[in-house]
Coordinates of C-alpha atoms in Angstrom, one line a residue:
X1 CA -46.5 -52.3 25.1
X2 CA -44.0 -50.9 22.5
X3 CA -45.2 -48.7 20.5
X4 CA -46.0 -49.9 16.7
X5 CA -43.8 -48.5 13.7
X6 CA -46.1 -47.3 10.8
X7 CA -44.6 -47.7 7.7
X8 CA -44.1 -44.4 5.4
X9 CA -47.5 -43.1 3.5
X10 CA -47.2 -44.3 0.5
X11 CA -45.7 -41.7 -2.6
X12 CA -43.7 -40.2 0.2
X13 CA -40.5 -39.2 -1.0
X14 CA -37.9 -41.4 0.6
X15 CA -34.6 -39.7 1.8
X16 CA -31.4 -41.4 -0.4
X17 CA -29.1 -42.9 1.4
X18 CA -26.6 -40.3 -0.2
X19 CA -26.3 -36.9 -0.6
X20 CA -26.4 -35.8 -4.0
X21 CA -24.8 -32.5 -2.7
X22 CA -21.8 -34.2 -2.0
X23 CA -20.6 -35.3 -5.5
X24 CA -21.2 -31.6 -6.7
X25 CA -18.8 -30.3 -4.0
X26 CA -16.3 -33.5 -4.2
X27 CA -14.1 -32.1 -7.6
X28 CA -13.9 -28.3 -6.1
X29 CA -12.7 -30.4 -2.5
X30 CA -10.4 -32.8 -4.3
X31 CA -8.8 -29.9 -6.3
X32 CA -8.4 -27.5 -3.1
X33 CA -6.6 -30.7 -1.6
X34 CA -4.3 -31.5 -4.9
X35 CA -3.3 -28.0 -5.4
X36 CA -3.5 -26.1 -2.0
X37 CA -3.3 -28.8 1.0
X38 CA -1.1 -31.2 0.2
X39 CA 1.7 -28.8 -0.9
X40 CA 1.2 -26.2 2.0
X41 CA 1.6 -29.2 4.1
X42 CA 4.4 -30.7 2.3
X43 CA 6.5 -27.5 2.4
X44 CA 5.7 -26.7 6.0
X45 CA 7.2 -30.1 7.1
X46 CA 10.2 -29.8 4.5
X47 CA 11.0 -26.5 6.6
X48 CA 11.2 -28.8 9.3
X49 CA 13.7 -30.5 7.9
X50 CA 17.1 -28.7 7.2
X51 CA 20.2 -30.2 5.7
X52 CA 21.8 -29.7 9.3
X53 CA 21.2 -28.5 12.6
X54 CA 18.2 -29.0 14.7
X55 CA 14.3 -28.6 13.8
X56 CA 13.9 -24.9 13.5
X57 CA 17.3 -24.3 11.8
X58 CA 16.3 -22.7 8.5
X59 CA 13.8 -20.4 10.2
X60 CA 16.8 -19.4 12.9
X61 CA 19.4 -19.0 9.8
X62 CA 16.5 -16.9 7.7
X63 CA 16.6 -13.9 10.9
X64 CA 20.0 -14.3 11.6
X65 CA 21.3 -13.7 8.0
X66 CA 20.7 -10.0 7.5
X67 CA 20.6 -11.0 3.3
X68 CA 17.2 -12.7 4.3
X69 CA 15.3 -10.9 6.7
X70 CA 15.7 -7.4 5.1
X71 CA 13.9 -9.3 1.9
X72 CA 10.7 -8.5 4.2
X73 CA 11.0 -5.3 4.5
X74 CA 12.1 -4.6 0.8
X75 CA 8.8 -6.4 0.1
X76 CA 6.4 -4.9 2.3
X77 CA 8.1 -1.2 0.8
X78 CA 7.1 -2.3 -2.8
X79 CA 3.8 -4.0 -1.9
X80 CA 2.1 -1.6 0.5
X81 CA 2.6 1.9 -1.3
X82 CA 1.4 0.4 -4.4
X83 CA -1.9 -1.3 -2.5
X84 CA -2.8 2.0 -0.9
X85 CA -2.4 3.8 -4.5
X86 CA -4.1 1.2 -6.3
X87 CA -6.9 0.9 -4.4
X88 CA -7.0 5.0 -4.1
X89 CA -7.2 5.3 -7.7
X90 CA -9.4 2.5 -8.3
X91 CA -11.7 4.4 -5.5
X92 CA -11.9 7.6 -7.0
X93 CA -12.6 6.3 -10.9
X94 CA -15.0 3.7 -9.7
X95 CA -16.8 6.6 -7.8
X96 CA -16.7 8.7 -10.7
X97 CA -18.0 6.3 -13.6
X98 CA -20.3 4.7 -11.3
X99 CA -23.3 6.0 -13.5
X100 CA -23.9 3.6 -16.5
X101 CA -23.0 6.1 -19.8
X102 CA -22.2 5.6 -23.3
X103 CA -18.4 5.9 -22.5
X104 CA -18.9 3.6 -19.1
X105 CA -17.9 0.6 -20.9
X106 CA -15.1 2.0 -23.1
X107 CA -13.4 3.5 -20.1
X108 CA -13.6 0.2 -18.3
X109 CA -12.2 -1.8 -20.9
X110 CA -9.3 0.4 -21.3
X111 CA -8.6 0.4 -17.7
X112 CA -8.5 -3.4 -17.7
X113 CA -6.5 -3.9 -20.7
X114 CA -3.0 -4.4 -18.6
X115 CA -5.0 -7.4 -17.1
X116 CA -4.4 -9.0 -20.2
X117 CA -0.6 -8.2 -21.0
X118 CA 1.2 -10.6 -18.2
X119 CA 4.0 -8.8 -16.2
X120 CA 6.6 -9.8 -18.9
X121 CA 5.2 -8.4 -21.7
X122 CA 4.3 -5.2 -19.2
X123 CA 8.1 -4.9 -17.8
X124 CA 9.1 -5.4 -21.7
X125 CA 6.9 -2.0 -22.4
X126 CA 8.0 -0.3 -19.5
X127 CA 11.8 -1.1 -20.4
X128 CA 11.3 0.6 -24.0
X129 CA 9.6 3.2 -23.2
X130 CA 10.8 4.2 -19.5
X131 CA 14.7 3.1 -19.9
X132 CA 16.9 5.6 -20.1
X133 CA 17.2 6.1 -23.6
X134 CA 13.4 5.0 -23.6
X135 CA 10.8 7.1 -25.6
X136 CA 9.9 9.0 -22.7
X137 CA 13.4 10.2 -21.8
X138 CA 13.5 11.0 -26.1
X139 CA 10.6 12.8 -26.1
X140 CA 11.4 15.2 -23.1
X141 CA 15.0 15.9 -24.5
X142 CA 13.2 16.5 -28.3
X143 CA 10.5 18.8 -26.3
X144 CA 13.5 20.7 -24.2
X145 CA 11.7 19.3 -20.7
X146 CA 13.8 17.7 -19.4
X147 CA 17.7 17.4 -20.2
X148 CA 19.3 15.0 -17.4
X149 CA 19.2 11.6 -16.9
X150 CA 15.9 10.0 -16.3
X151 CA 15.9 6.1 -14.3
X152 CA 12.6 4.7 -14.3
X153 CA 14.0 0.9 -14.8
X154 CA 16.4 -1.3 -12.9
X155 CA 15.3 0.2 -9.6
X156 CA 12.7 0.7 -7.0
X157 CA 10.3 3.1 -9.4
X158 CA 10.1 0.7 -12.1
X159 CA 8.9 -2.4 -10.0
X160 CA 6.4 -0.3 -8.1
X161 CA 5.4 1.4 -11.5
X162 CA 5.0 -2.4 -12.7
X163 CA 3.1 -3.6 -9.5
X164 CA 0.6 -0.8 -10.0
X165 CA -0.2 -1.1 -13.6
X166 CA -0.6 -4.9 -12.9
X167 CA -2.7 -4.4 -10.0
X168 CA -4.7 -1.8 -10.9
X169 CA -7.2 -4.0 -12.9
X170 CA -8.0 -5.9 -10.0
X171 CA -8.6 -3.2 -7.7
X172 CA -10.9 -1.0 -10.1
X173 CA -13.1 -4.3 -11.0
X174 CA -13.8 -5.4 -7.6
X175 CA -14.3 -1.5 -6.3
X176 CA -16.4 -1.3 -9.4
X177 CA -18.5 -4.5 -8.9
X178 CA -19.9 -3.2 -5.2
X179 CA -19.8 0.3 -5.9
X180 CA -23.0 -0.2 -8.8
X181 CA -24.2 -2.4 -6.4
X182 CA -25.3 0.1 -4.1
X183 CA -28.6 1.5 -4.0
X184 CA -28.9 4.1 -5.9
X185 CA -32.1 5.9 -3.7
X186 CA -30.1 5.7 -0.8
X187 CA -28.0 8.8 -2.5
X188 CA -30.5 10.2 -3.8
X189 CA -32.8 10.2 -1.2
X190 CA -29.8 11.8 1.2
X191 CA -29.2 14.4 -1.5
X192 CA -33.3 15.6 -0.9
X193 CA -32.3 16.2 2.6
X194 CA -29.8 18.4 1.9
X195 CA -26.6 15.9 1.8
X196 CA -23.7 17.5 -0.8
X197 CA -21.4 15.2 -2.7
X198 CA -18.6 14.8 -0.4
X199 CA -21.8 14.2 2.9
X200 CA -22.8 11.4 0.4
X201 CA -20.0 9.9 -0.3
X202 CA -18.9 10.1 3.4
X203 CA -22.2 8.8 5.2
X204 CA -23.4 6.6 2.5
X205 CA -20.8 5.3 -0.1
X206 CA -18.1 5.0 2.1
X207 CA -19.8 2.8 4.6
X208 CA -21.4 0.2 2.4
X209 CA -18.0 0.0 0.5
X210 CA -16.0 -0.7 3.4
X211 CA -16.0 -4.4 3.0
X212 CA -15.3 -4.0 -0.7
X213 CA -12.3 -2.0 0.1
X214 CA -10.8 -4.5 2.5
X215 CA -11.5 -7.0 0.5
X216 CA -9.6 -5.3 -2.4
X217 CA -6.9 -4.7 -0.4
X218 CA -6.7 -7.8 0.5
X219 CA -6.2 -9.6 -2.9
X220 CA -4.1 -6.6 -4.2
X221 CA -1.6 -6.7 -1.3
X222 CA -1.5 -10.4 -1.8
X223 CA -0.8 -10.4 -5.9
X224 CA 2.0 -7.6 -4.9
X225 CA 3.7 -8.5 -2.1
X226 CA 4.3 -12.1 -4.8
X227 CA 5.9 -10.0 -7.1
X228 CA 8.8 -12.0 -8.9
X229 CA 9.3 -11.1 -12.5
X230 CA 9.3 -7.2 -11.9
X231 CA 11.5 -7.3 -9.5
X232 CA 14.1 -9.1 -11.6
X233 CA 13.3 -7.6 -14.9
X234 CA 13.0 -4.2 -13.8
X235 CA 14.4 -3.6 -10.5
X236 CA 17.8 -4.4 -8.6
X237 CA 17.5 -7.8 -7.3
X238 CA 20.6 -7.8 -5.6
X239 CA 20.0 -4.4 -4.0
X240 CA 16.1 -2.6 -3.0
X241 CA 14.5 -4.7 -5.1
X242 CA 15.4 -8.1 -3.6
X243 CA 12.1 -9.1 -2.3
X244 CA 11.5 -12.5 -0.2
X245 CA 10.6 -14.5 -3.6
X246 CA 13.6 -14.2 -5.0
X247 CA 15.3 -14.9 -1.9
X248 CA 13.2 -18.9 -1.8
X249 CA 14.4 -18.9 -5.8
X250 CA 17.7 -18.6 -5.1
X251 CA 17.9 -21.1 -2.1
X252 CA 15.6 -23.5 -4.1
X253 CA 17.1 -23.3 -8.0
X254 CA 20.6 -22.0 -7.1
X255 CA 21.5 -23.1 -3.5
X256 CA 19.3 -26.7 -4.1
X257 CA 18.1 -26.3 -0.5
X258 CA 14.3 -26.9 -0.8
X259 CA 13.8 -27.0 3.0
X260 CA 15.0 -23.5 3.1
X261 CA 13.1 -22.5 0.6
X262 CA 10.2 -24.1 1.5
X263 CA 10.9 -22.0 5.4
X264 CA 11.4 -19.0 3.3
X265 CA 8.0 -19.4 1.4
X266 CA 5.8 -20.2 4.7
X267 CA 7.3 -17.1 6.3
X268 CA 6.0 -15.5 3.2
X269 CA 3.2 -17.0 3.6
X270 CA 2.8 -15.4 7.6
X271 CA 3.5 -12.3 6.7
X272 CA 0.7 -12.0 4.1
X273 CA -1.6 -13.8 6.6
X274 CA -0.9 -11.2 8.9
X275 CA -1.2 -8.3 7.5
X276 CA -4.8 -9.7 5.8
X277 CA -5.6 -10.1 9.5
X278 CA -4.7 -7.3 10.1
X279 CA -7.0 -5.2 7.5
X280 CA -10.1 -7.4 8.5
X281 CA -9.4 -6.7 11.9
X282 CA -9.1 -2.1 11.0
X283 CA -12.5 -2.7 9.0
X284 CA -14.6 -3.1 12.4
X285 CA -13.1 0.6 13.3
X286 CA -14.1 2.6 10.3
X287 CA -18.2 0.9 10.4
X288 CA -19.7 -1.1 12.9
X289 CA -22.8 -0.6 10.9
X290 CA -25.1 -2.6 8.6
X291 CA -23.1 -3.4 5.3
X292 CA -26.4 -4.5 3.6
X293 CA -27.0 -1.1 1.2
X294 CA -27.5 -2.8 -2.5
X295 CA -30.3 -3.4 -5.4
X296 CA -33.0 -5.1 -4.1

């Protein structure tokens, strides 16, 4: 005999046929796949697609014309330095205004306030007051400092001056944001077995903040290696400055090739990918340990 089916008790909630879940998450989807998806995909197969030659044409002329490739490594010379310095000095003020004070929040507003500027408005500062006849350069001469020529624009120092005070803000907030989150006993409880300040930060900060770190490097290697508008306004882009954005403008609003441009932006686009790969990959080397170390 089959067995009988016994119909639900009754006031038993009954599963909907739906999941309400899904129309919370449907907008956030539907965005990622108007903004992110559909253009990533539409530029990969427009690099596909050269105005002559075979298939991989514009990728083969990008390494064979020397005016492209060194674009990479003009990049990675601007983006890297300022990364590792950023995240260095967000490291060490985080560390030291970790402690909730009366000047905690002052100091952290003022260290965020180029988050607010925009890179125009910031290479439009740095031109006035770093240029040549800039009020730096014044004020050294009128001081008897410093009586030659001072270039702090139109090169390489003033875009990777630019790419640090713009990327500073993001480094310091997210450095900031794990480093209170740590436990505070855990210190404190290392310092009643005898640990000094540097054995602290060492065995217990430095651990737990790992992920942060990589995380922040991450993002801030990202937002620089980008870098468009300092490079223009305050570098050389014909010369060091001529980073791999400016080289997809150029073939894109000068050369009207938008299948080389769209090859030069998804070899941007690798390059980035590796090198966040590559930091996720380093983390496992510095601590294999438990990153689990905040509030309760």
């Amino acid at each position: 005999m089959s067995a009988m089916t016994l119909p639900p008790p009754q006031g038993a909630a009954r599963r909907p046929p739906f999941d309400p879940a899904v129309m919370l998450v449907a907008p956030a989807a539907a965005l990622m796949v108007m903004f992110f998806v559909y253009p990533f995909a539409y530029g990969l197969l427009l690099s596909f697609q050269p105005q002559q030659g075979g298939v991989f044409e514009n990728y083969i002329h990008f390494f064979q014309t020397q005016d492209l490739w060194k674009t990479i490594g003009n990049t990675m010379q601007l983006a890297l330095p300022a990364t590792v310095i950023n995240i260095a000095c967000a490291l060490g003020i985080a560390y030291a205004t970790r402690s909730k004070g009366p000047y905690q929040r002052l100091l952290s507003t003022l260290l965020v306030v180029p988050l607010t500027l925009g890179t125009v408005l910031i290479a439009e500062g740095m031109l006035t007051y770093f240029g040549p006849q800039g009020w730096l350069a014044q004020s050294l001469r009128w001081l008897h400092l410093y009586e030659g020529s001072i270039r702090l624009t139109h090169n390489y120092w003033g875009v990777l001056i630019s790419l640090i005070i713009t990327g500073f803000p993001f480094a310091y907030l997210l450095i900031l944001s794990y480093i209170t989150g740590i436990d505070p006993a855990l210190p404190r409880a290392a310092a009643t077995l005898g640990a000094d300040g540097w054995n602290r930060f060492r065995h217990i900060y430095l651990p737990l903040l790992t992920p942060g770190l990589v995380m922040a490097f991450c993002l801030c290697f990202v937002q620089a290696f980008s870098v468009f508008p300092s490079a223009v306004l305050l570098g050389s882009p014909a010369g060091t400055t001529r980073v791999i954005a400016i080289a997809a403008y150029e073939a894109a609003f000068e050369q009207y090739d938008y299948s080389l441009a769209s090859a030069v932006a998804m070899i941007m686009g690798l390059v980035q990918l590796a090198i966040v790969v590559a930091a996720l990959g380093l983390r496992s080397f510095f601590y294999r340990g438990p990153v689990a170390g905040g509030k309760g």
